[in-house]
Amino acid sequence: MWLLRIARRGNWSSGSAADAAKDLEPRREAVIVEDVSVFRVESEREAADVATVRVATQRRPSAVDYVLLPDDVVRALCEVAHRPQPASHPLLADRHYEILGLADAARVRCLAERLLEVGVTATRIKERDLRDAVLARLDSDPDLLRLLKPGWQ
Amino acid sequence: MADETWIPPPLPATWLRRLVEAMTDDAGEDGQRTLNELDASLDQLSKGALRPEDCRAFWHEKQPVLSRYFELVASVIESFGPPDPSAVAEEWKRMTDRSFRDEGVRGALRGAYERLTEFDAPLAGPTGPEIRAAIESLHGTVSPLREVLLRRSDLFVAMLLGRHIPAEKVSAYRSLLVDLSNGYDQARGECLTSLYLSLGRWKGGGARPAERAIWGLFGSSAIRYVLDRARPETDLDRLDAISELLIKRWPESAGATLAALGEALSTAVDAQLELLIVRALRWVDPSALAPRIERALFERLLLAAMSGDDADVREAAARALVAWLGAEAAEPLRVRLSVEPDDDVREALLELFASVASESAA
């Protein structure tokens, strides 16, 4: 499974491929189009851990939504490349991959439609649960303490 | 006519450096207005006989306007970074590295800066050829300001060094001022766009925060630009970075933030922008707002956001209101709880209500 970088629950609950596609669109910087970041996870529990660490090290506290993308659906339409991010938290660094080819709007739309067909929805971690999860990790995770964003302590 | 020239007094050489740096400045509308005033005056002057006393009178009349223009530019340069020259140079290097992709352009800009910093002492060092060389060292850059400086370098040098400007060149001098203004307006837009697009970049070799550079270069007008540009924004990393920018630059950004939140609430199509702002408000210190009216307006807008259509915005507004009002938020929370339809938001409201109630009891 692939955990899509943070998403928006509303985009996946409407049943509209156009809405879901918004969370699959690549980031653009002028003429440069970045490939879409995902994290490789083996279970829903691991997905929750990755989402927690991702949010705690990159933004201030607030509820977070994420989407799990089935590997077969993604690979049927796109290539996926391993792109480690050594500067990130160790839980994230080696799990980081990128989905290639999503600069093409038609392919994004097609992927969004297929994901909705197989029942993909967004998962939300509420802020209170997120805080509890971060606090629980802090004692045993010096990297998290080092990389923690403001507002968590 | 015995004397057909007019003699503006010399300008400090530091102004040259500031003017060149002004290709990324914040002069904006004020600078344009000032230059328009000068333009109109020069136009008027060029239609009449240019006697020395007219020219001196003109200068005395317009000198405060010109000073104001340069002061405007200077104020931006001062916010550029700490007064330590090496730190400013480093900031300049970082800014040019980020703003221009071509290494040749970046090298030229760094070289230009090094040349210009040699002219720090007013009137002590610079001469016409040195200034011309400094301008020419900008050769190869994409700056439209550089084009203007090179094309009119004789007039520019005369202006800076207080040399005589022949009467027949007054109209050219006037258009130089206008061109300078247009030049840095273009460059300013180019840099702001580049910096905006890099907001929230977190992966890859070039990842680094652009927030400080944006603020340092363009001041509060950058916040207005960023908020305007964020309306159709969909990239979540960029939206988070904009939210962080509002937090870090509070309360200087309060005016622009207040206006944007008011607009987002009234148009009802900007839930993303609304959420971004309301989330940021949770982390700022409301007491830092000088005029009480602003604080009251923000509170009213937060109350409005707490009754809005978007569940995430309602929850974020409730959290911001608690951060602002503390125990005083209990009553609006209670009222909202009685009508809140979303289970997740209700749960968050109950949690917040319990926290302010216990704070109140303590």
Short mmCIF file of C-alpha atoms in Angstrom, two decimals:
data_model
loop_
_atom_site.label_atom_id
_atom_site.label_comp_id
_atom_site.label_asym_id
_atom_site.label_seq_id
_atom_site.Cartn_x
_atom_site.Cartn_y
_atom_site.Cartn_z
CA MET A 1 0.00 0.00 0.00
CA TRP A 2 0.99 3.59 -0.50
CA LEU A 3 0.19 6.32 1.94
CA LEU A 4 -0.49 9.46 0.01
CA ARG A 5 1.01 12.54 1.56
CA ILE A 6 -1.58 14.43 3.55
CA ALA A 7 -4.94 14.63 1.80
CA ARG A 8 -8.35 16.24 2.40
CA ARG A 9 -11.18 14.05 3.58
CA GLY A 10 -13.78 16.15 1.75
CA ASN A 11 -12.10 15.39 -1.57
CA TRP A 12 -12.63 11.64 -1.09
CA SER A 13 -16.09 11.61 0.46
CA SER A 14 -17.98 13.38 -2.33
CA GLY A 15 -17.53 10.48 -4.78
CA SER A 16 -16.35 12.95 -7.41
CA ALA A 17 -13.21 12.02 -9.34
CA ALA A 18 -12.60 15.70 -9.99
CA ASP A 19 -12.40 16.31 -6.23
CA ALA A 20 -10.24 13.27 -5.54
CA ALA A 21 -7.92 14.31 -8.36
CA LYS A 22 -7.09 17.49 -6.45
CA ASP A 23 -5.13 15.43 -3.93
CA LEU A 24 -3.27 13.56 -6.66
CA GLU A 25 -2.15 16.58 -8.61
CA PRO A 26 1.58 17.22 -8.50
CA ARG A 27 3.10 20.32 -6.99
CA ARG A 28 4.20 22.80 -9.61
CA GLU A 29 6.96 25.39 -9.45
CA ALA A 30 6.76 27.41 -12.66
CA VAL A 31 7.87 24.96 -15.37
CA ILE A 32 8.99 22.34 -12.85
CA VAL A 33 6.47 19.66 -11.91
CA GLU A 34 7.35 17.54 -8.90
CA ASP A 35 6.44 13.89 -8.76
CA VAL A 36 3.83 13.01 -6.15
CA SER A 37 5.19 11.83 -2.80
CA VAL A 38 3.91 8.65 -1.17
CA PHE A 39 5.18 6.48 1.67
CA ARG A 40 5.35 2.70 1.48
CA VAL A 41 3.41 1.04 4.32
CA GLU A 42 2.54 -2.59 5.06
CA SER A 43 -0.46 -2.16 7.32
CA GLU A 44 -3.03 0.35 8.49
CA ARG A 45 -1.26 0.57 11.82
CA GLU A 46 1.99 1.45 10.12
CA ALA A 47 0.12 3.99 8.00
CA ALA A 48 -1.15 5.72 11.13
CA ASP A 49 2.40 5.83 12.54
CA VAL A 50 3.80 7.27 9.32
CA ALA A 51 1.03 9.88 9.10
CA THR A 52 1.60 10.86 12.72
CA VAL A 53 5.34 11.32 12.32
CA ARG A 54 4.90 13.07 8.97
CA VAL A 55 2.54 15.63 10.48
CA ALA A 56 4.44 16.12 13.72
CA THR A 57 7.66 16.86 11.85
CA GLN A 58 6.18 19.07 9.16
CA ARG A 59 3.28 21.07 10.53
CA ARG A 60 1.57 22.35 13.65
CA PRO A 61 -1.09 20.30 15.44
CA SER A 62 -4.44 19.82 13.76
CA ALA A 63 -6.48 16.86 12.60
CA VAL A 64 -4.92 15.09 9.63
CA ASP A 65 -6.43 13.17 6.72
CA TYR A 66 -4.55 10.66 4.63
CA VAL A 67 -5.34 8.19 1.87
CA LEU A 68 -4.07 4.64 1.36
CA LEU A 69 -3.58 3.77 -2.29
CA PRO A 70 -3.62 0.08 -3.30
CA ASP A 71 -0.37 -0.86 -4.99
CA ASP A 72 -1.99 -2.70 -7.90
CA VAL A 73 -4.22 0.23 -8.81
CA VAL A 74 -1.32 2.68 -8.75
CA ARG A 75 1.06 0.46 -10.71
CA ALA A 76 -1.57 -0.32 -13.34
CA LEU A 77 -1.50 3.32 -14.37
CA CYS A 78 1.80 4.76 -13.18
CA GLU A 79 5.39 4.01 -12.37
CA VAL A 80 6.62 4.35 -8.82
CA ALA A 81 10.22 5.26 -8.00
CA HIS A 82 12.08 4.87 -4.72
CA ARG A 83 13.37 8.29 -3.65
CA PRO A 84 14.72 8.17 -0.07
CA GLN A 85 14.70 11.44 1.86
CA PRO A 86 17.61 11.13 4.29
CA ALA A 87 16.88 14.48 5.95
CA SER A 88 13.45 13.28 7.07
CA HIS A 89 12.62 11.32 10.23
CA PRO A 90 14.03 7.76 9.97
CA LEU A 91 10.52 6.29 9.85
CA LEU A 92 9.86 8.31 6.71
CA ALA A 93 13.25 8.56 5.02
CA ASP A 94 13.49 5.16 3.35
CA ARG A 95 9.75 4.75 2.88
CA HIS A 96 9.56 7.73 0.57
CA TYR A 97 8.62 6.99 -3.05
CA GLU A 98 7.25 9.10 -5.87
CA ILE A 99 4.48 8.35 -8.34
CA LEU A 100 5.69 9.37 -11.79
CA GLY A 101 3.70 10.75 -14.67
CA LEU A 102 0.98 12.62 -12.83
CA ALA A 103 1.77 15.84 -14.65
CA ASP A 104 -0.73 14.48 -17.19
CA ALA A 105 -4.17 15.65 -16.05
CA ALA A 106 -5.96 12.83 -17.89
CA ARG A 107 -3.92 10.22 -16.06
CA VAL A 108 -4.63 11.90 -12.72
CA ARG A 109 -8.34 11.82 -13.46
CA CYS A 110 -8.17 8.19 -14.52
CA LEU A 111 -6.30 7.22 -11.35
CA ALA A 112 -8.79 9.13 -9.20
CA GLU A 113 -11.73 7.34 -10.87
CA ARG A 114 -10.14 3.93 -10.40
CA LEU A 115 -9.33 4.62 -6.74
CA LEU A 116 -12.90 5.66 -6.05
CA GLU A 117 -14.19 2.54 -7.84
CA VAL A 118 -12.24 0.27 -5.50
CA GLY A 119 -13.59 2.16 -2.49
CA VAL A 120 -10.62 4.27 -1.41
CA THR A 121 -11.57 6.86 1.20
CA ALA A 122 -9.62 9.18 3.45
CA THR A 123 -8.76 8.30 7.03
CA ARG A 124 -8.79 11.03 9.64
CA ILE A 125 -6.72 11.16 12.82
CA LYS A 126 -8.32 13.63 15.19
CA GLU A 127 -6.11 16.19 16.83
CA ARG A 128 -6.48 14.72 20.31
CA ASP A 129 -5.51 11.25 19.07
CA LEU A 130 -2.65 12.71 17.11
CA ARG A 131 -1.33 14.50 20.20
CA ASP A 132 -1.62 11.32 22.27
CA ALA A 133 0.26 9.37 19.60
CA VAL A 134 3.02 11.97 19.39
CA LEU A 135 3.39 12.14 23.17
CA ALA A 136 3.55 8.36 23.36
CA ARG A 137 6.40 8.27 20.85
CA LEU A 138 8.45 11.12 22.25
CA ASP A 139 10.08 9.24 25.14
CA SER A 140 11.52 6.58 22.91
CA ASP A 141 12.09 8.60 19.75
CA PRO A 142 14.85 11.25 20.01
CA ASP A 143 14.60 11.95 16.28
CA LEU A 144 10.97 12.94 16.67
CA LEU A 145 11.89 15.26 19.54
CA ARG A 146 14.60 16.84 17.39
CA LEU A 147 12.38 17.36 14.36
CA LEU A 148 9.13 18.25 16.14
CA LYS A 149 7.36 21.33 14.79
CA PRO A 150 6.17 24.15 17.10
CA GLY A 151 2.93 23.68 19.02
CA TRP A 152 3.27 20.01 19.87
CA GLN A 153 4.75 20.32 23.36
CA MET B 1 21.03 82.40 -21.58
CA ALA B 2 24.15 82.24 -19.46
CA ASP B 3 23.56 78.89 -17.90
CA GLU B 4 21.28 76.26 -19.41
CA THR B 5 21.86 73.52 -16.90
CA TRP B 6 20.48 72.73 -13.52
CA ILE B 7 22.39 71.23 -10.69
CA PRO B 8 20.77 68.80 -8.33
CA PRO B 9 22.76 68.31 -5.14
CA PRO B 10 24.76 65.08 -4.92
CA LEU B 11 23.00 62.04 -3.56
CA PRO B 12 24.74 59.73 -1.10
CA ALA B 13 26.42 56.90 -2.91
CA THR B 14 24.65 54.36 -0.72
CA TRP B 15 21.51 55.32 -2.57
CA LEU B 16 22.91 53.83 -5.72
CA ARG B 17 23.27 50.50 -4.04
CA ARG B 18 19.81 50.85 -2.61
CA LEU B 19 18.37 51.71 -5.97
CA VAL B 20 19.94 48.70 -7.62
CA GLU B 21 18.68 46.54 -4.78
CA ALA B 22 15.33 48.19 -5.31
CA MET B 23 14.77 45.96 -8.29
CA THR B 24 13.39 43.63 -5.64
CA ASP B 25 12.02 46.26 -3.33
CA ASP B 26 8.74 47.12 -1.74
CA ALA B 27 8.34 50.62 -3.09
CA GLY B 28 5.23 49.50 -4.95
CA GLU B 29 2.44 52.04 -5.21
CA ASP B 30 4.12 54.70 -3.10
CA GLY B 31 7.23 54.60 -5.22
CA GLN B 32 5.20 54.75 -8.40
CA ARG B 33 3.22 57.72 -7.11
CA THR B 34 6.37 59.58 -6.16
CA LEU B 35 7.90 58.98 -9.55
CA ASN B 36 4.70 60.10 -11.22
CA GLU B 37 4.87 63.36 -9.27
CA LEU B 38 8.43 63.90 -10.40
CA ASP B 39 7.51 63.03 -13.95
CA ALA B 40 4.70 65.58 -13.99
CA SER B 41 6.94 68.28 -12.54
CA LEU B 42 9.71 67.63 -15.02
CA ASP B 43 7.23 67.73 -17.85
CA GLN B 44 6.03 71.11 -16.69
CA LEU B 45 9.58 72.31 -16.28
CA SER B 46 10.71 71.18 -19.71
CA LYS B 47 8.03 73.28 -21.37
CA GLY B 48 9.41 76.51 -19.99
CA ALA B 49 12.73 78.28 -20.14
CA LEU B 50 15.23 76.50 -17.95
CA ARG B 51 16.87 79.24 -16.00
CA PRO B 52 19.17 78.24 -13.15
CA GLU B 53 16.88 79.80 -10.56
CA ASP B 54 13.95 77.77 -11.92
CA CYS B 55 15.99 74.62 -11.65
CA ARG B 56 17.12 75.35 -8.14
CA ALA B 57 13.58 76.20 -7.11
CA PHE B 58 12.37 73.00 -8.70
CA TRP B 59 14.97 70.98 -6.85
CA HIS B 60 14.14 72.58 -3.52
CA GLU B 61 10.50 71.89 -4.11
CA LYS B 62 10.93 68.31 -5.23
CA GLN B 63 13.87 67.23 -3.14
CA PRO B 64 11.65 66.06 -0.25
CA VAL B 65 9.65 63.97 -2.71
CA LEU B 66 12.76 62.38 -4.11
CA SER B 67 14.10 61.80 -0.61
CA ARG B 68 10.86 60.17 0.36
CA TYR B 69 11.17 57.83 -2.57
CA PHE B 70 14.67 56.80 -1.60
CA GLU B 71 13.68 56.50 2.04
CA LEU B 72 10.97 54.13 0.98
CA VAL B 73 13.52 51.99 -0.77
CA ALA B 74 15.90 52.29 2.17
CA SER B 75 13.29 51.10 4.63
CA VAL B 76 12.97 47.92 2.65
CA ILE B 77 16.70 47.42 2.48
CA GLU B 78 16.90 47.85 6.23
CA SER B 79 14.37 45.09 6.72
CA PHE B 80 16.46 42.99 4.39
CA GLY B 81 18.52 41.60 7.23
CA PRO B 82 20.86 42.47 10.06
CA PRO B 83 23.19 45.44 9.56
CA ASP B 84 26.24 43.19 9.44
CA PRO B 85 27.45 43.61 5.82
CA SER B 86 28.52 40.00 5.46
CA ALA B 87 25.08 38.83 6.60
CA VAL B 88 23.41 41.17 4.14
CA ALA B 89 25.71 39.92 1.39
CA GLU B 90 24.85 36.35 2.30
CA GLU B 91 21.16 37.16 2.21
CA TRP B 92 21.61 38.81 -1.18
CA LYS B 93 23.39 35.71 -2.45
CA ARG B 94 20.64 33.44 -1.18
CA MET B 95 17.98 35.63 -2.70
CA THR B 96 19.64 35.71 -6.10
CA ASP B 97 20.36 31.97 -5.98
CA ARG B 98 16.70 31.33 -5.36
CA SER B 99 15.30 33.86 -7.79
CA PHE B 100 17.38 33.22 -10.88
CA ARG B 101 18.07 29.76 -12.24
CA ASP B 102 20.93 30.65 -14.56
CA GLU B 103 24.33 30.46 -12.85
CA GLY B 104 25.68 33.26 -15.06
CA VAL B 105 22.93 35.55 -13.89
CA ARG B 106 23.53 34.66 -10.28
CA GLY B 107 27.27 35.28 -10.61
CA ALA B 108 26.66 38.65 -12.22
CA LEU B 109 24.33 39.71 -9.45
CA ARG B 110 26.77 38.63 -6.75
CA GLY B 111 29.54 40.53 -8.51
CA ALA B 112 27.37 43.60 -8.77
CA TYR B 113 26.63 43.52 -5.10
CA GLU B 114 30.30 43.25 -4.20
CA ARG B 115 31.10 46.24 -6.39
CA LEU B 116 28.29 48.28 -4.98
CA THR B 117 29.18 47.64 -1.35
CA GLU B 118 32.48 49.34 -2.04
CA PHE B 119 30.56 52.60 -2.43
CA ASP B 120 29.36 52.69 1.13
CA ALA B 121 30.85 55.99 2.20
CA PRO B 122 28.72 58.81 0.78
CA LEU B 123 30.60 60.76 -1.85
CA ALA B 124 33.98 59.51 -0.67
CA GLY B 125 34.61 56.84 -3.23
CA PRO B 126 32.35 56.73 -6.23
CA THR B 127 33.15 58.30 -9.51
CA GLY B 128 31.32 58.18 -12.77
CA PRO B 129 33.34 55.32 -14.28
CA GLU B 130 33.07 53.26 -11.10
CA ILE B 131 29.35 53.61 -11.00
CA ARG B 132 29.10 52.84 -14.68
CA ALA B 133 31.23 49.73 -14.12
CA ALA B 134 28.94 48.66 -11.32
CA ILE B 135 25.93 49.04 -13.53
CA GLU B 136 27.64 47.21 -16.36
CA SER B 137 28.54 44.35 -14.04
CA LEU B 138 24.83 43.64 -14.04
CA HIS B 139 25.22 42.77 -17.70
CA GLY B 140 23.81 39.38 -18.48
CA THR B 141 21.15 39.51 -15.81
CA VAL B 142 17.51 39.27 -16.64
CA SER B 143 16.72 42.39 -14.68
CA PRO B 144 14.75 44.96 -16.63
CA LEU B 145 16.20 47.51 -14.24
CA ARG B 146 19.66 46.72 -15.51
CA GLU B 147 18.50 47.49 -19.05
CA VAL B 148 17.23 50.86 -17.92
CA LEU B 149 20.38 51.69 -16.02
CA LEU B 150 22.61 50.82 -18.94
CA ARG B 151 20.54 52.67 -21.49
CA ARG B 152 20.49 55.84 -19.46
CA SER B 153 23.68 55.44 -17.47
CA ASP B 154 24.95 58.93 -18.36
CA LEU B 155 21.89 60.56 -16.86
CA PHE B 156 21.88 58.25 -13.92
CA VAL B 157 25.50 58.98 -13.10
CA ALA B 158 24.87 62.70 -13.46
CA MET B 159 21.90 62.47 -11.15
CA LEU B 160 23.81 60.56 -8.52
CA LEU B 161 26.91 62.69 -8.60
CA GLY B 162 25.13 65.99 -8.86
CA ARG B 163 26.54 66.85 -12.23
CA HIS B 164 24.95 69.26 -14.61
CA ILE B 165 22.09 67.84 -16.63
CA PRO B 166 21.69 69.73 -19.90
CA ALA B 167 18.29 71.22 -20.49
CA GLU B 168 17.70 69.14 -23.59
CA LYS B 169 18.05 66.00 -21.51
CA VAL B 170 15.40 66.87 -18.96
CA SER B 171 12.75 64.88 -20.79
CA ALA B 172 15.13 61.91 -20.97
CA TYR B 173 15.76 62.28 -17.26
CA ARG B 174 12.02 62.23 -16.69
CA SER B 175 11.59 59.05 -18.68
CA LEU B 176 14.54 57.51 -16.83
CA LEU B 177 12.64 57.86 -13.59
CA VAL B 178 9.56 56.27 -15.13
CA ASP B 179 11.59 53.44 -16.66
CA LEU B 180 13.31 52.76 -13.36
CA SER B 181 9.96 52.44 -11.72
CA ASN B 182 8.61 50.09 -14.39
CA GLY B 183 11.85 48.10 -14.31
CA TYR B 184 11.79 47.24 -10.68
CA ASP B 185 8.05 46.63 -10.68
CA GLN B 186 8.65 43.88 -13.23
CA ALA B 187 11.60 42.45 -11.34
CA ARG B 188 9.65 42.58 -8.11
CA GLY B 189 6.82 40.55 -9.62
CA GLU B 190 9.29 38.02 -10.98
CA CYS B 191 10.96 37.52 -7.61
CA LEU B 192 7.68 37.32 -5.68
CA THR B 193 6.37 34.66 -8.04
CA SER B 194 9.54 32.63 -7.73
CA LEU B 195 9.53 32.84 -3.94
CA TYR B 196 5.82 32.02 -3.70
CA LEU B 197 6.23 28.89 -5.78
CA SER B 198 9.03 27.66 -3.55
CA LEU B 199 6.94 27.97 -0.37
CA GLY B 200 6.47 24.63 1.36
CA ARG B 201 9.12 22.79 -0.64
CA TRP B 202 10.31 20.04 1.71
CA LYS B 203 12.10 17.47 -0.44
CA GLY B 204 14.98 17.53 -2.85
CA GLY B 205 18.33 19.30 -2.72
CA GLY B 206 16.90 22.80 -2.97
CA ALA B 207 14.54 22.44 -0.03
CA ARG B 208 14.75 25.39 2.34
CA PRO B 209 12.32 27.86 3.78
CA ALA B 210 11.52 30.85 1.62
CA GLU B 211 9.37 32.65 4.18
CA ARG B 212 12.15 34.82 5.57
CA ALA B 213 13.34 35.82 2.13
CA ILE B 214 9.85 36.83 1.08
CA TRP B 215 9.30 38.94 4.14
CA GLY B 216 12.77 40.43 4.19
CA LEU B 217 12.57 41.55 0.60
CA PHE B 218 9.04 42.74 0.23
CA GLY B 219 7.66 43.50 3.67
CA SER B 220 3.96 43.48 4.39
CA SER B 221 3.00 43.77 0.73
CA ALA B 222 4.32 40.21 0.34
CA ILE B 223 1.61 38.99 2.70
CA ARG B 224 -1.06 40.63 0.58
CA TYR B 225 0.44 39.08 -2.55
CA VAL B 226 0.69 35.64 -0.94
CA LEU B 227 -2.88 35.74 0.37
CA ASP B 228 -4.25 36.85 -3.00
CA ARG B 229 -2.32 34.16 -4.80
CA ALA B 230 -3.38 31.48 -2.28
CA ARG B 231 -7.06 31.72 -3.23
CA PRO B 232 -7.03 28.93 -5.83
CA GLU B 233 -4.05 27.14 -4.24
CA THR B 234 -4.42 23.36 -3.90
CA ASP B 235 -0.94 22.25 -2.81
CA LEU B 236 -1.22 21.36 0.88
CA ASP B 237 2.47 21.80 1.63
CA ARG B 238 2.37 25.29 0.18
CA LEU B 239 -0.80 26.11 2.11
CA ASP B 240 0.86 24.97 5.34
CA ALA B 241 3.87 27.13 4.60
CA ILE B 242 1.64 30.16 4.01
CA SER B 243 -0.08 29.52 7.31
CA GLU B 244 3.34 29.40 8.99
CA LEU B 245 4.27 32.66 7.29
CA LEU B 246 1.23 34.37 8.81
CA ILE B 247 2.13 33.04 12.25
CA LYS B 248 5.76 34.06 12.11
CA ARG B 249 5.04 37.54 10.82
CA TRP B 250 2.24 38.34 13.18
CA PRO B 251 1.26 41.11 14.02
CA GLU B 252 2.76 42.87 10.99
CA SER B 253 0.60 40.73 8.77
CA ALA B 254 -2.57 41.28 10.82
CA GLY B 255 -4.08 43.92 8.54
CA ALA B 256 -3.76 41.86 5.38
CA THR B 257 -4.89 38.72 7.22
CA LEU B 258 -7.95 40.47 8.61
CA ALA B 259 -8.93 41.70 5.15
CA ALA B 260 -8.40 38.30 3.53
CA LEU B 261 -10.40 36.49 6.21
CA GLY B 262 -13.26 38.96 5.85
CA GLU B 263 -13.29 38.47 2.08
CA ALA B 264 -13.05 34.69 2.32
CA LEU B 265 -16.01 34.60 4.71
CA SER B 266 -18.11 36.87 2.57
CA THR B 267 -17.46 35.08 -0.73
CA ALA B 268 -18.04 31.59 0.73
CA VAL B 269 -15.99 29.98 -2.04
CA ASP B 270 -12.65 30.22 -0.30
CA ALA B 271 -12.96 27.53 2.38
CA GLN B 272 -9.33 26.56 1.81
CA LEU B 273 -8.06 30.09 2.36
CA GLU B 274 -10.43 30.54 5.27
CA LEU B 275 -9.15 27.37 6.91
CA LEU B 276 -5.55 28.39 6.34
CA ILE B 277 -6.07 31.74 8.07
CA VAL B 278 -8.22 30.47 10.91
CA ARG B 279 -5.71 27.71 11.69
CA ALA B 280 -2.92 30.28 11.77
CA LEU B 281 -4.87 32.54 14.15
CA ARG B 282 -4.80 29.84 16.77
CA TRP B 283 -1.04 30.27 17.14
CA VAL B 284 -0.70 34.03 17.27
CA ASP B 285 -0.76 36.36 20.25
CA PRO B 286 -3.88 38.54 20.07
CA SER B 287 -2.52 40.97 22.66
CA ALA B 288 0.16 41.97 20.16
CA LEU B 289 -2.53 43.76 18.14
CA ALA B 290 -2.17 47.43 18.90
CA PRO B 291 -5.60 48.83 18.05
CA ARG B 292 -8.29 47.09 20.03
CA ILE B 293 -10.65 47.44 17.10
CA GLU B 294 -8.60 44.94 15.13
CA ARG B 295 -8.80 42.39 17.88
CA ALA B 296 -12.56 42.86 18.13
CA LEU B 297 -12.88 42.42 14.36
CA PHE B 298 -10.88 39.22 14.40
CA GLU B 299 -13.04 37.86 17.21
CA ARG B 300 -16.18 38.65 15.23
CA LEU B 301 -14.74 36.95 12.16
CA LEU B 302 -13.79 33.88 14.20
CA LEU B 303 -17.34 33.70 15.56
CA ALA B 304 -18.63 33.94 11.99
CA ALA B 305 -16.23 31.20 10.88
CA MET B 306 -17.45 29.00 13.74
CA SER B 307 -20.93 29.12 12.17
CA GLY B 308 -19.76 28.51 8.62
CA ASP B 309 -20.49 25.67 6.19
CA ASP B 310 -17.14 23.89 6.38
CA ALA B 311 -16.73 21.54 9.38
CA ASP B 312 -12.93 21.87 9.44
CA VAL B 313 -13.17 25.65 9.47
CA ARG B 314 -15.70 25.52 12.33
CA GLU B 315 -13.41 23.35 14.44
CA ALA B 316 -10.35 25.46 13.65
CA ALA B 317 -12.27 28.65 14.51
CA ALA B 318 -13.33 27.19 17.86
CA ARG B 319 -9.73 26.31 18.70
CA ALA B 320 -8.54 29.78 17.69
CA LEU B 321 -11.27 31.41 19.74
CA VAL B 322 -10.22 29.45 22.82
CA ALA B 323 -6.61 30.45 22.23
CA TRP B 324 -7.68 34.10 22.02
CA LEU B 325 -10.33 34.33 24.72
CA GLY B 326 -9.48 31.57 27.17
CA ALA B 327 -12.32 31.05 29.64
CA GLU B 328 -14.39 33.76 27.94
CA ALA B 329 -14.82 31.39 25.00
CA ALA B 330 -17.10 29.15 27.09
CA GLU B 331 -20.31 30.93 26.15
CA PRO B 332 -19.82 30.98 22.35
CA LEU B 333 -18.71 27.32 22.56
CA ARG B 334 -21.86 26.41 24.47
CA VAL B 335 -24.05 28.16 21.91
CA ARG B 336 -22.30 26.42 19.03
CA LEU B 337 -22.53 23.04 20.71
CA SER B 338 -26.30 23.32 20.84
CA VAL B 339 -26.55 23.46 17.03
CA GLU B 340 -23.41 21.70 15.75
CA PRO B 341 -24.39 18.93 13.32
CA ASP B 342 -20.99 17.28 12.72
CA ASP B 343 -20.01 14.56 15.19
CA ASP B 344 -16.27 15.20 14.95
CA VAL B 345 -16.70 18.91 15.48
CA ARG B 346 -19.06 18.29 18.40
CA GLU B 347 -16.47 16.09 20.00
CA ALA B 348 -13.80 18.75 19.58
CA LEU B 349 -16.14 21.44 20.93
CA LEU B 350 -16.91 19.32 24.01
CA GLU B 351 -13.22 18.82 24.64
CA LEU B 352 -12.55 22.56 24.29
CA PHE B 353 -15.54 23.42 26.46
CA ALA B 354 -14.26 21.11 29.21
CA SER B 355 -10.81 22.69 29.05
CA VAL B 356 -12.07 26.28 29.33
CA ALA B 357 -14.53 25.29 32.05
CA SER B 358 -11.74 23.78 34.14
CA GLU B 359 -9.60 26.86 33.47
CA SER B 360 -12.45 29.04 34.63
CA ALA B 361 -12.94 26.97 37.78
CA ALA B 362 -9.24 27.15 38.60
#
